[in-house]
Coordinates of C-alpha atoms and ligand atoms in Angstrom, one line a residue:
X21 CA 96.0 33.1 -20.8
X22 CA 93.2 31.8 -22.9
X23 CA 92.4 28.7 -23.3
X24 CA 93.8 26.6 -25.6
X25 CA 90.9 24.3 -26.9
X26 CA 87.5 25.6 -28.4
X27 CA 84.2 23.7 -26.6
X28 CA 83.2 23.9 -30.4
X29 CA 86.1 21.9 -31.8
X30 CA 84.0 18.5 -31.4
X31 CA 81.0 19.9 -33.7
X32 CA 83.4 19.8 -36.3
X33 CA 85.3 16.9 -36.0
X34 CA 82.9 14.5 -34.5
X35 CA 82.7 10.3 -35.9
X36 CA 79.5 10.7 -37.7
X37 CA 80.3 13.9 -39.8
X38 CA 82.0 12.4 -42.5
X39 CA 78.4 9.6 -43.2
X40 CA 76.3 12.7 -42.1
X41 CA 78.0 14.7 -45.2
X42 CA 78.1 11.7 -47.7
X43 CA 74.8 10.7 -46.6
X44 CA 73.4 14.5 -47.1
X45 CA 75.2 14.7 -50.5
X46 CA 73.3 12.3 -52.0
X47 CA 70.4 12.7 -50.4
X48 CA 70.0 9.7 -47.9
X49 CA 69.7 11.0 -45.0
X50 CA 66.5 9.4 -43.7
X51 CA 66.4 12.0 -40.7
X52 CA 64.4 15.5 -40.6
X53 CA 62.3 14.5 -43.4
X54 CA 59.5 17.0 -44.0
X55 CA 56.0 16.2 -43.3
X56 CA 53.2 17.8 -45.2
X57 CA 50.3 16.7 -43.6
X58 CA 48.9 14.8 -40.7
X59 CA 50.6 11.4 -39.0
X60 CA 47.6 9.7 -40.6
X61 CA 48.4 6.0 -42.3
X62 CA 48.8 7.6 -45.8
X63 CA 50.9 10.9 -45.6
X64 CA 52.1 14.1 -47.5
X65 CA 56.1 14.2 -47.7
X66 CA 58.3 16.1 -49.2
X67 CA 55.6 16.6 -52.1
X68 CA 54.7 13.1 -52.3
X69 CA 52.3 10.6 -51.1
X70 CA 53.8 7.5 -49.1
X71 CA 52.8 5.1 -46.7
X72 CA 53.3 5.9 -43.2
X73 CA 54.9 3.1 -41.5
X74 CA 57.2 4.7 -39.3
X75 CA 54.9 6.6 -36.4
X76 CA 53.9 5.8 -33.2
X77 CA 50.3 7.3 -33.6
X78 CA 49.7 3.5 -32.7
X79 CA 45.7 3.9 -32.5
X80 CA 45.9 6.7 -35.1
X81 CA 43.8 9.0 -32.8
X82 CA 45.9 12.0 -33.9
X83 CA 43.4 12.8 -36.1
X84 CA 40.0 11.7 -34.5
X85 CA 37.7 14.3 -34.5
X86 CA 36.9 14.1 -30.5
X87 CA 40.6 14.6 -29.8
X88 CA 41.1 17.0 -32.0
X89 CA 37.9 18.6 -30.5
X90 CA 39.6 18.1 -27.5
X91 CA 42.8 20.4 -28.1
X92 CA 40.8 22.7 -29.3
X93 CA 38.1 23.6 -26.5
X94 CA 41.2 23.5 -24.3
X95 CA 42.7 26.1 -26.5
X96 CA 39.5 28.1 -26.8
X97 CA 39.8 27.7 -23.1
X98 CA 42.8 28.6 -21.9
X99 CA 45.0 29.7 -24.6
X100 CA 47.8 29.0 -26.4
X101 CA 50.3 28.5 -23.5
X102 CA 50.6 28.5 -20.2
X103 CA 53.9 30.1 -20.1
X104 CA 55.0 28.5 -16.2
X105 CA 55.5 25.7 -14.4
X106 CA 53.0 23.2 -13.0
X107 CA 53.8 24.5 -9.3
X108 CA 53.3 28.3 -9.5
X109 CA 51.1 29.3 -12.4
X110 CA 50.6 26.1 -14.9
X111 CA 47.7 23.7 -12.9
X112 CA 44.8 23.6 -15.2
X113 CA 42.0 21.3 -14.4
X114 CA 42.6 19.6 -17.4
X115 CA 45.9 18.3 -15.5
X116 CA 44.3 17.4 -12.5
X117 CA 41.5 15.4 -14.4
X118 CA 44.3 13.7 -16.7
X119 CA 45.9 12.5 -14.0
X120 CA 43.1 11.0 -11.9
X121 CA 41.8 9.4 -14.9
X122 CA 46.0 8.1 -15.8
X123 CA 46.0 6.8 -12.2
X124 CA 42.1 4.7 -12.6
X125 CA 43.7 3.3 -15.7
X126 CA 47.0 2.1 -14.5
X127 CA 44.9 1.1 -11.2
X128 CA 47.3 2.7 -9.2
X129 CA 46.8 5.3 -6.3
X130 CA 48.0 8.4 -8.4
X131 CA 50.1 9.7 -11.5
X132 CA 51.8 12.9 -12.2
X133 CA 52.1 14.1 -15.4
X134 CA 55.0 15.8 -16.6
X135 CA 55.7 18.2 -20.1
X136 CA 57.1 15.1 -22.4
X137 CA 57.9 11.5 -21.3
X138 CA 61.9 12.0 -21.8
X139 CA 61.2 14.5 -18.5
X140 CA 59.5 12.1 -16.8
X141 CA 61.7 9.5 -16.5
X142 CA 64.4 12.2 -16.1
X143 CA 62.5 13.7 -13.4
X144 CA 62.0 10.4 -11.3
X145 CA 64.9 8.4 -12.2
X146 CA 66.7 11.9 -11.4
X147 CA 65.1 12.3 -8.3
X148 CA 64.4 9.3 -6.2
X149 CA 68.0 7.8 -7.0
X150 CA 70.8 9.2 -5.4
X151 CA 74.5 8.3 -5.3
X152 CA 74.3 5.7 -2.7
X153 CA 71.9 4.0 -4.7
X154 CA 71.9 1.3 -7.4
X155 CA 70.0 0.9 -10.8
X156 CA 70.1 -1.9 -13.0
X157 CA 68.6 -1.3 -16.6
X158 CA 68.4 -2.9 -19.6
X159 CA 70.7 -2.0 -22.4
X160 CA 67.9 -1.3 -24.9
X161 CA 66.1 0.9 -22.6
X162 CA 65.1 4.1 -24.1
X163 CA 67.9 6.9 -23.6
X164 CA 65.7 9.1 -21.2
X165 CA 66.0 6.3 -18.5
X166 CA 69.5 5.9 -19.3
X167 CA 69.9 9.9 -18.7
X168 CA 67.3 10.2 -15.9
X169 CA 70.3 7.1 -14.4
X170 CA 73.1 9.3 -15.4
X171 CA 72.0 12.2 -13.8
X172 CA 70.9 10.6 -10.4
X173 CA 74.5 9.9 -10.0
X174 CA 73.6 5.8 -8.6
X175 CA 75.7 3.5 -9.3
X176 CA 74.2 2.3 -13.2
X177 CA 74.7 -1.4 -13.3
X178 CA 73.3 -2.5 -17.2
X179 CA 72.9 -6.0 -18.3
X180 CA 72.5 -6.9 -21.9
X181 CA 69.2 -6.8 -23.2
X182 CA 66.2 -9.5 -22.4
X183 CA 69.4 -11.7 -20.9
X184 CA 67.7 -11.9 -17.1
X185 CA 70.4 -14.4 -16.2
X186 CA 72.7 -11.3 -16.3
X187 CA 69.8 -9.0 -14.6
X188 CA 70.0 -11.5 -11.6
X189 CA 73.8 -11.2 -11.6
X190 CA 73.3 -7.4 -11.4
X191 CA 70.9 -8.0 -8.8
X192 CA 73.3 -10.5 -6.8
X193 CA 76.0 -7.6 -7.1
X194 CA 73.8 -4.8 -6.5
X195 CA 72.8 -6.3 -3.0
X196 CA 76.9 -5.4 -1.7
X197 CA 76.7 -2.0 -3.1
X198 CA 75.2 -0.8 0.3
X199 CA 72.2 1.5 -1.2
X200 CA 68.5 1.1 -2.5
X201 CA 68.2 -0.5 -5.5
X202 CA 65.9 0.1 -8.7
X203 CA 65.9 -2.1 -11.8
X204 CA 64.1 -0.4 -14.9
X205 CA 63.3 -1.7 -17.8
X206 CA 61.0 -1.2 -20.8
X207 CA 57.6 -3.0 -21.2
X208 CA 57.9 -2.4 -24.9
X209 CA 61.5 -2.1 -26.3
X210 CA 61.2 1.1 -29.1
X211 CA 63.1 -0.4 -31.4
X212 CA 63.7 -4.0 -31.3
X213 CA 59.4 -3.9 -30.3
X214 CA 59.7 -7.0 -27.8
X215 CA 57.8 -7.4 -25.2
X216 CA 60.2 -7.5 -21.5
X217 CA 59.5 -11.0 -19.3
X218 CA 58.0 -9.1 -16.4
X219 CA 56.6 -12.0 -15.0
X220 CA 60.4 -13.3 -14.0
X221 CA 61.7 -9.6 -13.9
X222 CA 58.8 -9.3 -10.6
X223 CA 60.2 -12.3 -9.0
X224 CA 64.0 -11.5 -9.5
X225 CA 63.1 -8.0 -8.0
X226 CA 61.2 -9.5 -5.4
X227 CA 63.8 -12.3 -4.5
X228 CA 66.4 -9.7 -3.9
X229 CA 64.6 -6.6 -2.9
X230 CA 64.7 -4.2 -5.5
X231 CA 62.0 -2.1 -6.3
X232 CA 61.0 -2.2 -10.2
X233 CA 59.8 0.6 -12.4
X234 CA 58.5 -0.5 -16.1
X235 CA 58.5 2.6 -18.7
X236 CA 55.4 1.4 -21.1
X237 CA 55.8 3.9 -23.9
X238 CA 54.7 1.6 -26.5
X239 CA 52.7 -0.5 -24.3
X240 CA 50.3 1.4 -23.4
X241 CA 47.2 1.9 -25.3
X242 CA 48.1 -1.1 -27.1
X243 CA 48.8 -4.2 -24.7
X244 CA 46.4 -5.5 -22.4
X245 CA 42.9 -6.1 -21.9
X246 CA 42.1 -2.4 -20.7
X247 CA 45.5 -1.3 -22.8
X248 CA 47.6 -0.2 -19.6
X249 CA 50.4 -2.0 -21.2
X250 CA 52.9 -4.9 -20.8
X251 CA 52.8 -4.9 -17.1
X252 CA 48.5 -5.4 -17.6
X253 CA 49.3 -8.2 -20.5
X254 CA 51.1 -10.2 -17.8
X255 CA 49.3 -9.8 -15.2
X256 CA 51.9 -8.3 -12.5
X257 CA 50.0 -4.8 -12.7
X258 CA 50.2 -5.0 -8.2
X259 CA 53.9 -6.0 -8.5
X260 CA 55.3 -3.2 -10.8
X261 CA 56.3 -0.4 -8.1
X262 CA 56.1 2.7 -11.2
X263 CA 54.7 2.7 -14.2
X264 CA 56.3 5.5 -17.0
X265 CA 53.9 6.3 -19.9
X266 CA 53.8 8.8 -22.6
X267 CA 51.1 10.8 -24.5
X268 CA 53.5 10.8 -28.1
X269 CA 52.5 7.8 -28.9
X270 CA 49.0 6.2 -28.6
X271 CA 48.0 9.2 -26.8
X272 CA 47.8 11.1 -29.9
X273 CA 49.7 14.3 -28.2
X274 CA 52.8 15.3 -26.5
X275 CA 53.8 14.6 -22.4
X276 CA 54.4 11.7 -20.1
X277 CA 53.1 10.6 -16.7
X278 CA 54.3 8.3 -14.1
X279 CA 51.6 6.4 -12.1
X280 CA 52.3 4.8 -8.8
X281 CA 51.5 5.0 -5.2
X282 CA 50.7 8.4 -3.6
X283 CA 53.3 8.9 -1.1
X284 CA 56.2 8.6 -4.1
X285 CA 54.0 10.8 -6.4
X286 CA 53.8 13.4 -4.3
X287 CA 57.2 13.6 -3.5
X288 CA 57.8 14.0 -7.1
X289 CA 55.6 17.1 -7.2
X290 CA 57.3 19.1 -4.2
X291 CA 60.8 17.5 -5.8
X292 CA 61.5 16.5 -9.2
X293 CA 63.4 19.2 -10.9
X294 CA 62.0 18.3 -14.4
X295 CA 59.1 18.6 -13.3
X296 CA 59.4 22.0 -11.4
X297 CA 61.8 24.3 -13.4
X298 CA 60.1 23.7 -16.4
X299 CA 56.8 25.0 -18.0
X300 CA 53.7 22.8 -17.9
X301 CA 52.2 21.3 -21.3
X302 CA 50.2 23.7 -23.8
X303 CA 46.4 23.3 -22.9
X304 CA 45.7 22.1 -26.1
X305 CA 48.1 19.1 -25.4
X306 CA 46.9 18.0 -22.2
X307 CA 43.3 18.0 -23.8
X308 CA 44.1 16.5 -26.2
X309 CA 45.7 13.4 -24.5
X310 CA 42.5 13.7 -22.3
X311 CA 39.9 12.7 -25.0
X312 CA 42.4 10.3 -26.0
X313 CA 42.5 8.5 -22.8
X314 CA 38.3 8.6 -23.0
X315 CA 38.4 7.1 -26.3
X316 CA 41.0 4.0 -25.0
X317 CA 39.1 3.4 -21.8
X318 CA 35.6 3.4 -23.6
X319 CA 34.4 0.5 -25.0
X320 CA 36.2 1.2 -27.7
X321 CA 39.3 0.7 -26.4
X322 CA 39.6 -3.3 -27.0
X323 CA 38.6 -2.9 -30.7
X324 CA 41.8 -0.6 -31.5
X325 CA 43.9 -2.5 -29.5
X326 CA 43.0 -5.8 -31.7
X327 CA 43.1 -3.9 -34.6
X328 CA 46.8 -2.0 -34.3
X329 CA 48.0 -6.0 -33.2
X330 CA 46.3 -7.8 -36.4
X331 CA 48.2 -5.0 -38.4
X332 CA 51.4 -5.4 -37.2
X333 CA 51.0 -9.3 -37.4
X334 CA 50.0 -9.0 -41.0
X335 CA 52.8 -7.6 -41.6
X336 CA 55.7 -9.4 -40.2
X337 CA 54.0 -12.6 -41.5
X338 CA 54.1 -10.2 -45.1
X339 CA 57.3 -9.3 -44.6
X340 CA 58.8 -12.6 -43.4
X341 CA 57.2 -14.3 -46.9
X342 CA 58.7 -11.9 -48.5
X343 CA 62.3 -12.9 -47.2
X344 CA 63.0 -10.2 -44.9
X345 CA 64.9 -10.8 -41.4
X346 CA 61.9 -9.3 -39.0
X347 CA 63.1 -9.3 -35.5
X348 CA 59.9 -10.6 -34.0
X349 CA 60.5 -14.7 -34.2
X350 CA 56.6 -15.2 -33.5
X351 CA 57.3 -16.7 -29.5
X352 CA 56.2 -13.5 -27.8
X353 CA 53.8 -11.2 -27.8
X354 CA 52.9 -9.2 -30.8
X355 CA 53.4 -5.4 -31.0
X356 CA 53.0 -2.9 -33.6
X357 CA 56.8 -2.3 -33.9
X358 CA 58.0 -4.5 -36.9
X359 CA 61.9 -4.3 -37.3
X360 CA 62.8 -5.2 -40.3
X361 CA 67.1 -6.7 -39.7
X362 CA 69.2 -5.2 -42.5
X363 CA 72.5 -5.3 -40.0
X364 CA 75.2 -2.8 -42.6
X365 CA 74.4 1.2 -41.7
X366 CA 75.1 1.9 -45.2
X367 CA 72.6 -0.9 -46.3
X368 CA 70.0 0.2 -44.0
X369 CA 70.0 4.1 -45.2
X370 CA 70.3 2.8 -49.1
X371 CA 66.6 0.3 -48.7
X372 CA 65.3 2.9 -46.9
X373 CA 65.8 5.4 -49.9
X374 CA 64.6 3.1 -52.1
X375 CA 61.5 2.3 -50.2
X376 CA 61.0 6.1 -49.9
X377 CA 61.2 6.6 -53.3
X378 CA 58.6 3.5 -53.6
X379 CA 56.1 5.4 -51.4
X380 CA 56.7 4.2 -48.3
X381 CA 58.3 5.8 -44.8
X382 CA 60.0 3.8 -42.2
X383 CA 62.5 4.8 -39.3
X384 CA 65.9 3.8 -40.2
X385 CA 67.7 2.4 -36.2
X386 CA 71.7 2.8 -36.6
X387 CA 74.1 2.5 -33.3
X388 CA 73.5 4.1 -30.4
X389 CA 69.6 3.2 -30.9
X390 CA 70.9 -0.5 -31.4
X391 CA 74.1 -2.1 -31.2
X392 CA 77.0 -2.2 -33.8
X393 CA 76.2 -3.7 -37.0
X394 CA 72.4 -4.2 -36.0
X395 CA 70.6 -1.7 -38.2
X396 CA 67.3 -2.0 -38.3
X397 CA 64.4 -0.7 -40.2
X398 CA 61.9 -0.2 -38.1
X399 CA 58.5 0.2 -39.3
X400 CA 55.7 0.1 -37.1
X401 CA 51.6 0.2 -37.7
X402 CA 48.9 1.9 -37.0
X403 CA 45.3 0.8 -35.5
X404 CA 43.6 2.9 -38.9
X405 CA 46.0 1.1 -41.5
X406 CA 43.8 -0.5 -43.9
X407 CA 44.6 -4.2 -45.5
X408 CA 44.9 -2.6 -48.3
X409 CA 47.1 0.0 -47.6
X410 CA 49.5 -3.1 -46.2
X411 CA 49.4 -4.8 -49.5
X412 CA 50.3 -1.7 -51.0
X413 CA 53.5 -1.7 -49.0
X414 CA 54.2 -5.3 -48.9
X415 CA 54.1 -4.7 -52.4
X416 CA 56.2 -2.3 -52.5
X417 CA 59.1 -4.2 -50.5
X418 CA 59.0 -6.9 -52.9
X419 CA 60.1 -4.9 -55.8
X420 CA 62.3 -2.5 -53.6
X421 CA 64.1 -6.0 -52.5
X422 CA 64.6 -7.4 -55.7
X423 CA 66.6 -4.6 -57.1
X424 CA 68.4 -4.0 -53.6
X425 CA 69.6 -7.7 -54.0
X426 CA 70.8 -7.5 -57.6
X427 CA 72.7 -4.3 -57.0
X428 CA 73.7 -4.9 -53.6
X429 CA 73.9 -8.4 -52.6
X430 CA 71.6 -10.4 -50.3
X431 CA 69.9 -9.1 -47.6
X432 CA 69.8 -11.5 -44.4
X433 CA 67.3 -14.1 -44.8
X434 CA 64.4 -15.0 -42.1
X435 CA 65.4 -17.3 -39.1
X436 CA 64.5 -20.3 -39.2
X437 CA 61.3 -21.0 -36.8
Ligands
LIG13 C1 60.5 3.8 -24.4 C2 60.4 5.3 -24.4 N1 60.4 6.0 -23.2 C3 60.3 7.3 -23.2 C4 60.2 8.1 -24.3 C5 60.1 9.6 -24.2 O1 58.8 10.0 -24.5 P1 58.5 11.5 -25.1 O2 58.5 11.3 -26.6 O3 57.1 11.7 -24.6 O4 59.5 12.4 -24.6 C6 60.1 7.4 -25.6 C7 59.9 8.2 -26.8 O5 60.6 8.3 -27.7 C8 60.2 6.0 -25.6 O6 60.2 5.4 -26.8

């Protein structure tokens, strides 16, 4: 008899389809907008010109000549693809340099890298839990650690975000569960843009055993005084057991790595599916996140790493006198993510047309990527944003708010400091 239900039924029916077709009906659907030129700080989109504050080209090396240089002599070198996988046919020496020179920077005793960061933490979340295990994450970690959890088949034990009174509760509860146990979190969180307390975090872990793995996405190449990220900025570089990092971001290219001591490395290599059954990076990726990585550990490093925080500090204090809700309330550490809170889903896709229409581009954050009713804009900077490119869009915001307001009603107002 066949069956009776059709696996396709749900691409049909699904919640979001009827705001996906109202959204796409009148053109506000701020997803799979089509860019025309390179992530610089000014792009081409969709025949305009508008102001690119919604990338993650943090140090805006994308289009530095040396790394560009650098893709290409690897793609002079080796061609265009290297169509297998790291273990049988996809080695280059480009990988092997990458990831001695990822593992000096991190200061740990080795790194693997692996084809894009969503595999890495897949691929070791995936493969050094297992179902007797335990792993307590934060609820605004990024949704590859949440699927690396899922597929490891440990028990997944998630507090609410930053609360580490409910980590240690995990923690207490984790210790009956009878397995090892792993707490994750993000250095950076990717769209709220705080910075996680890894000082406590290290001695929670440390009071109750647990090993700790910090994934520094948007850390690295930004925070710290050699930019290895959040767990370098507080100073608990020896106490973080892995360290996750990606190359689409202030890399300038596309791949992740995980750096941490040699005996787990390895065992990745010989054992992480994601790693394995899948083919290695283009050449011209891995060389160009190679002369990226020269560029941040020159000398200079420090410079872009001042310069993408004084942007992003410009504006929130810009946006903030204006009389948007920014998420950042000044009593952390600065990043270049710059949420802006707008909280209605609706709200949040209607400013962002507007702003669009102004000349500028952020990301629009609806639920899953934070929780119900939280919309967010997120807009985020650049280390190769000019000041006056910033006024430009604070400019911009102004007017886009005042007409937002009168149609629309108020927008939430900055919290008091
Ligand atoms: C916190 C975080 N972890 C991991 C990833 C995955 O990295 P990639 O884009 O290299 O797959 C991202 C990127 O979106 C991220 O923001």
């Amino acid at each position: 008899m066949p069956t009776a239900i059709d696996v396709f039924a749900k691409v049909r029916g699904h919640e979001r389809a009827e705001q996906l077709r109202a959204a796409r009906e009148a053109d506000l659907l701020p997803y799979f907008r089509r860019l025309e030129s390179p992530a610089a700080p000014v792009v081409e989109m969709e025949g305009a010109e508008r102001i690119m504050l919604g990338s993650n080209n943090y140090l805006g090396l994308t289009g530095d000549p040396r790394v560009m240089q650098g893709a290409r002599d690897a793609l002079d070198r080796y061609g265009t693809g290297l169509t297998g996988s790291r273990l049988l046919n996809g080695t280059i020496d480009l990988h092997l340099e990458l990831e001695s020179g990822l593992a000096e920077w991190m200061g740990t005793e080795d790194a693997i890298v692996f084809t894009t960061g969503h595999q890495a933490n897949v691929g070791t979340l995936g493969t050094l839990l297992g179902p007797g295990d335990t792993v307590i994450a934060d609820s605004a970690d990024h949704a590859s650690i949440l699927d690396g959890c899922l597929l490891s088949r440990a028990k997944l034990r998630p507090f609410r975000h930053g609360r580490l009174d409910k980590l240690e509760k995990m923690l207490q509860r984790a210790a009956d569960d009878g397995g090892g146990v792993l707490v994750v979190v993000d250095g950076v969180f990717s769209m709220e843009g705080d910075v996680a307390d890894l000082p406590r975090i290290v001695e929670l872990c440390r009071a109750y055993g647990a090993r700790l793995m910090v994934d520094e996405a948007h850390a690295a190449g930004v925070l710290g005084a050699r930019g290895a990220g959040a767990s370098e900025l507080h100073g608990v570089e020896q106490d973080v057991d892995l360290r996750m990092g990606t190359f689409s971001k202030s890399l300038a290219s596309c791949g992740g790595f995980i750096a941490g001591p040699h005996e787990v490395i390895d065992f990745l290599r010989i054992s992480s599916r994601a790693f394995l059954f899948t083919a290695a990076a283009v050449p011209a990726a891995v060389g160009a996140a190679l002369a990226a990585l020269r560029i941040i550990r020159s000398d200079e490093g420090p410079a872009l790493f001042a310069r993408v925080i004084d942007n992003a500090a410009y504006l929130r204090d810009g946006l903030r006198g204006l009389g948007f809700q920014v998420l950042d309330d000044g009593s952390g550490p600065v990043t270049p993510i710059v949420p802006v809170v707008v909280g209605d889903d609706w709200k949040a896709v209607l400013l962002w047309r507007a702003l669009y229409d102004a000349g500028v581009y952020v990301n629009v954050a609806l639920h899953p990527a934070v929780p119900p009713a939280g919309a967010l804009l997120r807009t985020s900077v650049m280390a190769t944003h000019d000041r006056a490119t910033l006024d430009r869009s604070l400019a911009a915001f102004a007017s886009v708010k005042a007409e937002f307001e009168a149609e629309h009603g108020p927008l939430p107002e900055p919290a008091a400091l």
